[in-house]
């Protein structure tokens, strides 16, 4: 019998001292209902909760742990680094090695600055784009998430979509007015916005493959159209690769999709599960950052030695073994094939979106290509699906608006079991 009694007790206790009992909203299971499970430890593809339940993990800490939890080389590197102190607030050689490694892997990055989260990376990239162009407006896409900085909390995906939050109290009208939004995959809408705000758009920021309204794939020509528009209009084109980077390819979405960005932001995989983000790009733009230029950006813990060594070790592992990313892609393809074959004769409307090791299941008859179509899915059915799998040892993202992230520690048996459980679930409804 599935029992999460200890988790429930810990959740009640947590709510007494932490808002909603969690330090990031989606963890509270508010949209799927029920009580979140509290994790005790993780190894490889599995999570273990405080009640002794084991789960096949399809979140991988929302992306970072692409080779699985507690990857031995990463753990060892962190342990060894900790012996030498946890932070210095002064430069280290490791930071240059990390920067050089990233520059050797990804296109269009001449200079890169490390920060401590994806949020920080994106908000810094926007400030830089504004400083560089001397313009105020930015364009983002409905359902895309770029962290929780004020400018991005307009029609944002991820937890805001999950919780149905449209406007965030605390974001001033002036900030919101500088953020223009367009539907994902709709080039004409962006062209119209740029025309209406001629010479005042500093940046277009996009998740090249969107992962914060489920996994949504850019239509052929969409990103290239944006690229051309940015070049024509002097707009800084920012790829938010916090999710895509080092996952869709060694060179991220830029490499996989063959599109060049002016600035790129990273997070998640880049830190191997430690708090890390980064933004980088063309030398001409990046040279505006302090201390080279006047666009100020700083961080007490930026380039932290434990975070750097963790990220450096994981990225080196990926670079030295290019087969690893192909392997996790193949496993995700196996999950896609299993799910779509099984769903095809059930009479339940569905769409499964997949690219590389990102995948999401949507219970809807219409293709999911943007936020509006993602919103048409049967959320109630997804929530039941989530709980059925959870109580049978499979941990999916607790929201229909999130991509699943596969990790390479998953076995084909784990994936077949997930498909079989999905089949069992559909038989119950
Ligand atoms: C997770 C995410 C962020 C925010 O990163 P944090 O480390 O949570 O601040 C930004 N952009 C995208 C695309 C993300 O998926």
Short mmCIF file of C-alpha atoms and ligand atoms in Angstrom, two decimals:
data_model
loop_
_atom_site.label_atom_id
_atom_site.label_comp_id
_atom_site.label_asym_id
_atom_site.label_seq_id
_atom_site.Cartn_x
_atom_site.Cartn_y
_atom_site.Cartn_z
CA UNK A 1 0.00 0.00 0.00
CA UNK A 2 1.39 3.40 -1.00
CA UNK A 3 1.98 5.42 2.13
CA UNK A 4 3.30 8.97 2.40
CA UNK A 5 2.40 9.61 6.05
CA UNK A 6 5.81 10.97 7.02
CA UNK A 7 5.84 13.30 4.00
CA UNK A 8 2.40 14.59 4.98
CA UNK A 9 3.60 15.29 8.51
CA UNK A 10 6.71 17.06 7.25
CA UNK A 11 4.60 19.14 4.85
CA UNK A 12 2.31 20.28 7.68
CA UNK A 13 5.35 21.22 9.74
CA UNK A 14 7.01 23.01 6.81
CA UNK A 15 3.91 25.14 6.27
CA UNK A 16 4.36 26.61 9.74
CA UNK A 17 7.65 28.27 8.84
CA UNK A 18 7.91 28.37 5.03
CA UNK A 19 5.26 30.04 2.79
CA UNK A 20 3.15 27.17 1.50
CA UNK A 21 5.72 24.76 2.89
CA UNK A 22 8.00 25.04 -0.13
CA UNK A 23 10.80 27.20 -1.47
CA UNK A 24 9.54 27.07 -5.07
CA UNK A 25 5.78 27.02 -5.78
CA UNK A 26 5.30 24.04 -8.13
CA UNK A 27 6.77 21.71 -5.50
CA UNK A 28 3.65 22.18 -3.36
CA UNK A 29 1.49 20.02 -5.73
CA UNK A 30 -1.20 22.72 -5.56
CA UNK A 31 -2.45 22.14 -9.10
CA UNK A 32 -2.29 18.32 -9.09
CA UNK A 33 -3.62 18.22 -5.54
CA UNK A 34 -2.49 16.06 -2.66
CA UNK A 35 0.60 16.36 -0.57
CA UNK A 36 4.15 16.58 -1.96
CA UNK A 37 6.55 13.77 -1.16
CA UNK A 38 9.63 14.79 0.80
CA UNK A 39 12.83 13.41 -0.66
CA UNK A 40 15.48 11.78 1.46
CA UNK A 41 18.04 10.91 -1.20
CA UNK A 42 18.54 10.17 -4.87
CA UNK A 43 20.77 7.84 -6.88
CA UNK A 44 20.96 7.41 -10.64
CA UNK A 45 17.43 7.50 -12.07
CA UNK A 46 15.69 7.09 -8.70
CA UNK A 47 14.33 9.29 -5.95
CA UNK A 48 13.73 7.92 -2.44
CA UNK A 49 11.24 9.62 -0.14
CA UNK A 50 11.12 9.80 3.65
CA UNK A 51 8.52 6.99 3.80
CA UNK A 52 10.80 4.58 1.96
CA UNK A 53 9.08 4.81 -1.45
CA UNK A 54 11.24 4.64 -4.58
CA UNK A 55 10.41 6.59 -7.75
CA UNK A 56 11.65 6.54 -11.32
CA UNK A 57 12.47 10.23 -11.76
CA UNK A 58 11.39 12.15 -14.86
CA UNK A 59 12.30 15.58 -13.48
CA UNK A 60 16.03 15.30 -12.74
CA UNK A 61 15.73 18.39 -10.52
CA UNK A 62 13.94 20.13 -13.45
CA UNK A 63 16.75 19.35 -15.87
CA UNK A 64 20.21 19.64 -14.35
CA UNK A 65 20.93 15.97 -13.65
CA UNK A 66 21.14 14.76 -17.21
CA UNK A 67 23.40 11.85 -16.28
CA UNK A 68 21.38 10.96 -13.20
CA UNK A 69 21.53 11.75 -9.49
CA UNK A 70 24.72 11.62 -7.42
CA UNK A 71 26.87 11.05 -10.52
CA UNK A 72 30.04 9.65 -8.91
CA UNK A 73 32.58 11.90 -10.67
CA UNK A 74 30.58 15.01 -9.80
CA UNK A 75 30.12 13.99 -6.16
CA UNK A 76 33.82 13.26 -5.79
CA UNK A 77 34.81 16.57 -7.40
CA UNK A 78 32.56 18.50 -5.00
CA UNK A 79 33.90 16.61 -1.98
CA UNK A 80 37.50 17.29 -2.93
CA UNK A 81 36.82 20.97 -3.64
CA UNK A 82 35.02 21.45 -0.31
CA UNK A 83 38.20 20.46 1.53
CA UNK A 84 39.79 23.63 0.14
CA UNK A 85 37.03 25.98 1.27
CA UNK A 86 33.58 26.80 0.00
CA UNK A 87 33.94 30.37 -1.31
CA UNK A 88 36.67 33.00 -1.63
CA UNK A 89 35.11 36.08 -3.22
CA UNK A 90 38.26 36.31 -5.35
CA UNK A 91 39.16 34.89 -8.76
CA UNK A 92 40.13 31.25 -9.30
CA UNK A 93 41.70 29.48 -12.27
CA UNK A 94 38.74 27.10 -12.37
CA UNK A 95 36.47 29.97 -13.49
CA UNK A 96 38.60 30.49 -16.62
CA UNK A 97 38.66 26.77 -17.29
CA UNK A 98 34.86 26.68 -16.98
CA UNK A 99 34.47 29.68 -19.32
CA UNK A 100 36.89 28.16 -21.86
CA UNK A 101 35.10 24.83 -21.72
CA UNK A 102 31.70 26.42 -22.36
CA UNK A 103 33.09 28.60 -25.16
CA UNK A 104 34.61 25.48 -26.77
CA UNK A 105 31.22 23.73 -26.71
CA UNK A 106 28.65 26.36 -27.71
CA UNK A 107 28.44 28.63 -30.76
CA UNK A 108 28.40 32.45 -30.65
CA UNK A 109 29.83 32.86 -27.18
CA UNK A 110 33.03 34.95 -27.04
CA UNK A 111 32.70 36.00 -23.41
CA UNK A 112 30.65 34.47 -20.61
CA UNK A 113 29.78 35.60 -17.08
CA UNK A 114 28.81 33.09 -14.37
CA UNK A 115 25.92 33.79 -12.00
CA UNK A 116 24.02 31.67 -9.48
CA UNK A 117 20.66 30.96 -11.16
CA UNK A 118 18.83 30.96 -14.46
CA UNK A 119 16.76 33.90 -13.23
CA UNK A 120 19.87 35.96 -12.66
CA UNK A 121 21.26 34.99 -16.07
CA UNK A 122 18.11 36.08 -17.91
CA UNK A 123 17.57 39.32 -16.01
CA UNK A 124 21.22 40.26 -16.55
CA UNK A 125 20.99 39.47 -20.27
CA UNK A 126 17.97 41.77 -20.57
CA UNK A 127 19.68 44.59 -18.71
CA UNK A 128 22.69 44.16 -20.99
CA UNK A 129 20.54 44.20 -24.13
CA UNK A 130 18.87 47.40 -22.94
CA UNK A 131 22.21 48.99 -22.05
CA UNK A 132 23.71 47.98 -25.37
CA UNK A 133 20.83 49.21 -27.55
CA UNK A 134 19.66 52.15 -25.44
CA UNK A 135 16.09 50.85 -25.90
CA UNK A 136 13.48 49.91 -23.28
CA UNK A 137 11.03 47.30 -24.60
CA UNK A 138 11.53 43.56 -24.68
CA UNK A 139 9.47 40.92 -26.44
CA UNK A 140 8.82 37.57 -24.79
CA UNK A 141 6.46 34.74 -25.66
CA UNK A 142 3.27 33.68 -23.89
CA UNK A 143 3.97 30.60 -21.79
CA UNK A 144 7.74 31.00 -21.85
CA UNK A 145 9.46 31.27 -18.48
CA UNK A 146 12.71 33.13 -17.98
CA UNK A 147 12.90 33.13 -14.20
CA UNK A 148 11.10 35.34 -11.72
CA UNK A 149 12.59 38.78 -12.44
CA UNK A 150 9.89 41.47 -12.76
CA UNK A 151 10.11 41.90 -16.56
CA UNK A 152 9.45 38.21 -17.18
CA UNK A 153 6.33 37.76 -15.05
CA UNK A 154 4.00 38.77 -17.83
CA UNK A 155 2.08 35.87 -19.41
CA UNK A 156 4.73 33.54 -18.04
CA UNK A 157 4.71 29.75 -18.14
CA UNK A 158 5.93 27.26 -15.56
CA UNK A 159 4.52 27.77 -12.05
CA UNK A 160 2.50 30.81 -13.10
CA UNK A 161 0.69 28.78 -15.76
CA UNK A 162 0.32 25.91 -13.30
CA UNK A 163 -1.24 28.14 -10.65
CA UNK A 164 -3.25 30.24 -13.14
CA UNK A 165 -1.55 33.52 -12.13
CA UNK A 166 -2.11 36.13 -14.86
CA UNK A 167 -0.79 39.31 -13.30
CA UNK A 168 1.73 39.31 -10.48
CA UNK A 169 1.06 41.82 -7.71
CA UNK A 170 4.30 43.66 -7.02
CA UNK A 171 5.32 44.02 -10.65
CA UNK A 172 4.78 47.69 -11.45
CA UNK A 173 2.69 48.85 -14.37
CA UNK A 174 5.73 50.55 -15.89
CA UNK A 175 7.75 47.33 -15.91
CA UNK A 176 4.84 45.34 -17.32
CA UNK A 177 4.38 47.93 -20.09
CA UNK A 178 7.95 47.44 -21.22
CA UNK A 179 7.35 43.72 -21.68
CA UNK A 180 5.53 42.94 -24.92
CA UNK A 181 4.23 39.43 -25.51
CA UNK A 182 3.45 37.38 -28.59
CA UNK A 183 2.13 33.84 -29.05
CA UNK A 184 4.89 31.24 -29.48
CA UNK A 185 5.35 30.08 -33.09
CA UNK A 186 3.68 33.22 -34.44
CA UNK A 187 6.20 35.26 -36.43
CA UNK A 188 3.58 37.67 -37.83
CA UNK A 189 2.58 38.73 -34.31
CA UNK A 190 6.20 39.54 -33.48
CA UNK A 191 6.67 41.47 -36.71
CA UNK A 192 3.59 43.53 -35.88
CA UNK A 193 4.90 44.31 -32.38
CA UNK A 194 8.27 45.38 -33.71
CA UNK A 195 6.59 47.60 -36.26
CA UNK A 196 4.36 49.20 -33.64
CA UNK A 197 7.36 49.85 -31.37
CA UNK A 198 9.88 50.71 -34.07
CA UNK A 199 13.38 51.44 -32.75
CA UNK A 200 12.30 50.81 -29.18
CA UNK A 201 12.68 47.02 -28.87
CA UNK A 202 15.94 46.11 -27.15
CA UNK A 203 15.61 42.33 -27.18
CA UNK A 204 13.57 39.34 -28.16
CA UNK A 205 14.02 36.57 -25.60
CA UNK A 206 12.82 33.04 -26.29
CA UNK A 207 13.15 29.46 -25.15
CA UNK A 208 14.23 28.02 -28.53
CA UNK A 209 12.46 24.81 -27.53
CA UNK A 210 9.87 25.83 -24.97
CA UNK A 211 9.73 23.70 -21.85
CA UNK A 212 7.62 25.70 -19.45
CA UNK A 213 4.17 25.03 -20.98
CA UNK A 214 4.97 21.39 -21.65
CA UNK A 215 7.56 20.75 -24.34
CA UNK A 216 6.78 22.83 -27.43
CA UNK A 217 8.82 22.65 -30.60
CA UNK A 218 9.43 25.70 -32.79
CA UNK A 219 7.83 25.46 -36.24
CA UNK A 220 10.21 25.37 -39.21
CA UNK A 221 11.19 28.92 -40.12
CA UNK A 222 9.95 30.50 -36.89
CA UNK A 223 13.32 30.99 -35.17
CA UNK A 224 15.08 31.90 -38.42
CA UNK A 225 12.37 34.48 -39.05
CA UNK A 226 13.00 35.98 -35.62
CA UNK A 227 16.75 35.91 -36.28
CA UNK A 228 16.31 37.83 -39.54
CA UNK A 229 13.94 40.31 -37.91
CA UNK A 230 16.42 41.00 -35.09
CA UNK A 231 19.28 41.49 -37.53
CA UNK A 232 17.19 43.86 -39.66
CA UNK A 233 15.95 45.92 -36.72
CA UNK A 234 19.07 46.00 -34.52
CA UNK A 235 17.36 43.93 -31.82
CA UNK A 236 19.41 41.66 -29.53
CA UNK A 237 18.24 38.07 -30.04
CA UNK A 238 18.48 36.19 -26.75
CA UNK A 239 18.21 32.41 -26.52
CA UNK A 240 17.19 31.34 -23.05
CA UNK A 241 18.94 27.98 -23.03
CA UNK A 242 18.58 27.43 -19.29
CA UNK A 243 16.64 24.26 -20.13
CA UNK A 244 17.95 23.50 -23.64
CA UNK A 245 21.64 24.13 -23.05
CA UNK A 246 23.89 21.04 -22.88
CA UNK A 247 20.75 18.92 -23.24
CA UNK A 248 19.51 19.28 -26.83
CA UNK A 249 23.12 19.11 -28.04
CA UNK A 250 26.59 19.88 -26.66
CA UNK A 251 26.12 23.28 -28.28
CA UNK A 252 22.52 23.52 -27.09
CA UNK A 253 19.56 24.65 -29.17
CA UNK A 254 21.73 26.94 -31.28
CA UNK A 255 23.60 23.88 -32.56
CA UNK A 256 20.66 21.48 -32.74
CA UNK A 257 18.37 23.92 -34.54
CA UNK A 258 21.08 25.70 -36.52
CA UNK A 259 20.15 29.23 -35.40
CA UNK A 260 22.58 31.88 -34.10
CA UNK A 261 21.76 33.98 -31.06
CA UNK A 262 23.38 37.25 -29.96
CA UNK A 263 23.20 36.44 -26.25
CA UNK A 264 22.57 33.08 -24.62
CA UNK A 265 21.61 32.23 -21.06
CA UNK A 266 22.35 28.97 -19.29
CA UNK A 267 21.41 27.29 -16.04
CA UNK A 268 20.35 23.83 -14.89
CA UNK A 269 22.76 21.32 -16.59
CA UNK A 270 25.58 23.91 -16.43
CA UNK A 271 25.67 23.50 -12.64
CA UNK A 272 25.10 19.74 -12.35
CA UNK A 273 22.58 20.40 -9.57
CA UNK A 274 24.50 23.22 -7.87
CA UNK A 275 23.14 26.80 -8.04
CA UNK A 276 24.63 28.08 -11.30
CA UNK A 277 23.60 30.20 -14.25
CA UNK A 278 25.52 32.02 -16.95
CA UNK A 279 25.01 34.51 -19.75
CA UNK A 280 27.31 35.03 -22.66
CA UNK A 281 27.52 36.06 -26.27
CA UNK A 282 29.15 38.30 -28.81
CA UNK A 283 32.22 40.18 -27.57
CA UNK A 284 30.86 43.54 -28.68
CA UNK A 285 27.77 43.16 -26.51
CA UNK A 286 29.39 41.39 -23.56
CA UNK A 287 32.06 44.12 -23.38
CA UNK A 288 29.38 46.49 -22.02
CA UNK A 289 29.31 44.51 -18.75
CA UNK A 290 31.15 45.95 -15.72
CA UNK A 291 34.08 46.21 -15.13
CA UNK A 292 34.64 46.54 -18.93
CA UNK A 293 31.56 48.72 -19.38
CA UNK A 294 28.92 50.44 -17.28
CA UNK A 295 26.18 47.77 -17.32
CA UNK A 296 26.52 46.65 -13.73
CA UNK A 297 26.13 43.04 -12.70
CA UNK A 298 27.75 41.26 -9.76
CA UNK A 299 27.44 38.32 -7.36
CA UNK A 300 29.03 37.41 -4.02
CA UNK A 301 28.84 33.71 -4.85
CA UNK A 302 29.23 33.96 -8.64
CA UNK A 303 31.82 31.45 -9.86
CA UNK A 304 31.60 29.63 -6.53
CA UNK A 305 34.28 26.91 -6.45
CA UNK A 306 31.94 24.04 -5.54
CA UNK A 307 29.41 25.05 -8.17
CA UNK A 308 32.13 25.50 -10.80
CA UNK A 309 33.78 22.17 -10.14
CA UNK A 310 30.43 20.37 -10.29
CA UNK A 311 29.49 22.00 -13.58
CA UNK A 312 32.95 21.66 -15.05
CA UNK A 313 33.03 17.95 -14.25
CA UNK A 314 29.60 17.28 -15.78
CA UNK A 315 30.20 19.37 -18.91
CA UNK A 316 33.61 17.72 -19.41
CA UNK A 317 31.98 14.32 -19.13
CA UNK A 318 29.42 15.28 -21.80
CA UNK A 319 32.07 16.79 -24.07
CA UNK A 320 34.43 13.81 -23.78
CA UNK A 321 31.62 11.30 -24.38
CA UNK A 322 29.33 12.75 -27.04
CA UNK A 323 27.53 9.40 -27.11
CA UNK A 324 25.94 10.15 -23.72
CA UNK A 325 23.55 12.80 -25.05
CA UNK A 326 22.69 10.53 -27.98
CA UNK A 327 21.95 7.73 -25.52
CA UNK A 328 19.53 9.79 -23.44
CA UNK A 329 17.90 11.01 -26.67
CA UNK A 330 17.43 7.39 -27.78
CA UNK A 331 15.86 6.50 -24.44
CA UNK A 332 13.46 9.43 -24.78
CA UNK A 333 12.63 8.26 -28.31
CA UNK A 334 11.84 4.85 -26.84
CA UNK A 335 9.48 6.47 -24.33
CA UNK A 336 7.85 8.48 -27.13
CA UNK A 337 7.36 5.37 -29.27
CA UNK A 338 5.98 3.39 -26.32
CA UNK A 339 3.55 6.09 -25.24
CA UNK A 340 2.28 7.00 -28.69
CA UNK A 341 1.82 3.39 -29.77
CA UNK A 342 -0.06 2.59 -26.60
CA UNK A 343 -2.18 5.77 -26.68
CA UNK A 344 -3.06 5.42 -30.36
CA UNK A 345 -5.87 2.91 -29.84
CA UNK A 346 -7.41 4.19 -26.63
CA UNK A 347 -9.91 6.69 -28.01
CA UNK A 348 -8.48 9.37 -25.72
CA UNK A 349 -7.33 12.58 -27.41
CA UNK A 350 -3.60 13.06 -26.90
CA UNK A 351 -0.51 14.72 -28.28
CA UNK A 352 2.98 13.77 -27.22
CA UNK A 353 5.65 16.39 -27.98
CA UNK A 354 9.28 15.32 -27.98
CA UNK A 355 12.66 16.57 -29.05
CA UNK A 356 15.92 15.18 -27.70
CA UNK A 357 15.49 14.33 -24.02
CA UNK A 358 12.52 16.65 -23.49
CA UNK A 359 9.01 15.20 -23.77
CA UNK A 360 5.49 15.97 -22.58
CA UNK A 361 2.12 14.22 -22.78
CA UNK A 362 -0.92 16.40 -23.43
CA UNK A 363 -4.47 15.06 -23.26
CA UNK A 364 -5.93 17.13 -26.10
CA UNK A 365 -7.00 16.55 -29.67
CA UNK A 366 -5.32 19.66 -31.06
CA UNK A 367 -1.58 19.93 -31.68
CA UNK A 368 0.17 21.75 -28.83
CA UNK A 369 2.14 24.55 -30.47
CA UNK A 370 1.72 27.51 -28.10
CA UNK A 371 0.24 28.51 -24.77
CA UNK A 372 -3.34 28.74 -26.05
CA UNK A 373 -3.26 25.18 -27.40
CA UNK A 374 -1.48 23.91 -24.27
CA UNK A 375 -4.33 25.40 -22.21
CA UNK A 376 -6.88 23.26 -24.06
CA UNK A 377 -5.56 20.01 -22.57
CA UNK A 378 -7.55 18.05 -20.01
CA UNK A 379 -5.75 19.15 -16.85
CA UNK A 380 -7.99 17.03 -14.62
CA UNK A 381 -7.01 13.91 -16.53
CA UNK A 382 -3.33 14.81 -16.34
CA UNK A 383 -3.62 15.30 -12.58
CA UNK A 384 -5.14 11.81 -12.17
CA UNK A 385 -2.40 10.41 -14.40
CA UNK A 386 0.24 12.13 -12.28
CA UNK A 387 -1.11 10.64 -9.05
CA UNK A 388 -1.57 7.17 -10.51
CA UNK A 389 2.05 7.10 -11.61
CA UNK A 390 3.32 8.65 -8.39
CA UNK A 391 1.59 6.06 -6.25
CA UNK A 392 3.10 3.37 -8.48
CA UNK A 393 6.65 4.65 -8.25
CA UNK A 394 7.01 7.07 -11.16
CA UNK A 395 7.68 10.74 -10.48
CA UNK A 396 6.43 13.06 -13.26
CA UNK A 397 6.46 16.85 -13.06
CA UNK A 398 3.47 17.82 -10.87
CA UNK A 399 1.99 19.99 -13.62
CA UNK A 400 0.64 19.56 -17.13
CA UNK A 401 2.58 22.72 -18.04
CA UNK A 402 6.04 21.31 -17.57
CA UNK A 403 8.35 19.32 -19.77
CA UNK A 404 9.67 16.00 -18.50
CA UNK A 405 13.45 15.72 -18.40
CA UNK A 406 15.02 12.35 -19.01
CA UNK A 407 18.36 11.41 -17.52
CA UNK A 408 20.80 8.86 -18.83
CA UNK A 409 20.66 6.69 -15.71
CA UNK A 410 17.15 5.58 -16.77
CA UNK A 411 17.05 2.01 -18.06
CA UNK A 412 14.88 0.75 -20.90
CA UNK A 413 13.09 -1.31 -18.24
CA UNK A 414 12.26 1.87 -16.30
CA UNK A 415 10.81 3.35 -19.48
CA UNK A 416 8.83 0.23 -20.39
CA UNK A 417 7.43 0.17 -16.87
CA UNK A 418 6.35 3.80 -17.25
CA UNK A 419 4.54 3.00 -20.50
CA UNK A 420 2.88 -0.08 -18.94
CA UNK A 421 1.70 1.98 -15.96
CA UNK A 422 0.28 4.61 -18.33
CA UNK A 423 -1.62 1.79 -20.05
CA UNK A 424 -2.92 0.55 -16.67
CA UNK A 425 -3.95 4.08 -15.77
CA UNK A 426 -5.93 4.56 -18.97
CA UNK A 427 -7.74 1.29 -18.24
CA UNK A 428 -8.97 2.78 -14.93
CA UNK A 429 -10.76 5.76 -16.47
C1 LIG B 1 14.37 27.15 -14.96
C2 LIG B 1 14.37 28.21 -15.97
C3 LIG B 1 14.76 29.52 -15.68
C4 LIG B 1 15.06 29.99 -14.29
O1 LIG B 1 16.16 29.36 -13.71
P1 LIG B 1 16.28 29.35 -12.11
O2 LIG B 1 17.62 28.69 -11.89
O3 LIG B 1 15.12 28.57 -11.60
O4 LIG B 1 16.28 30.75 -11.66
C5 LIG B 1 14.88 30.41 -16.72
N1 LIG B 1 14.60 30.05 -17.98
C6 LIG B 1 14.20 28.82 -18.29
C7 LIG B 1 13.92 28.46 -19.72
C8 LIG B 1 14.05 27.86 -17.30
O5 LIG B 1 13.60 26.64 -17.61
#
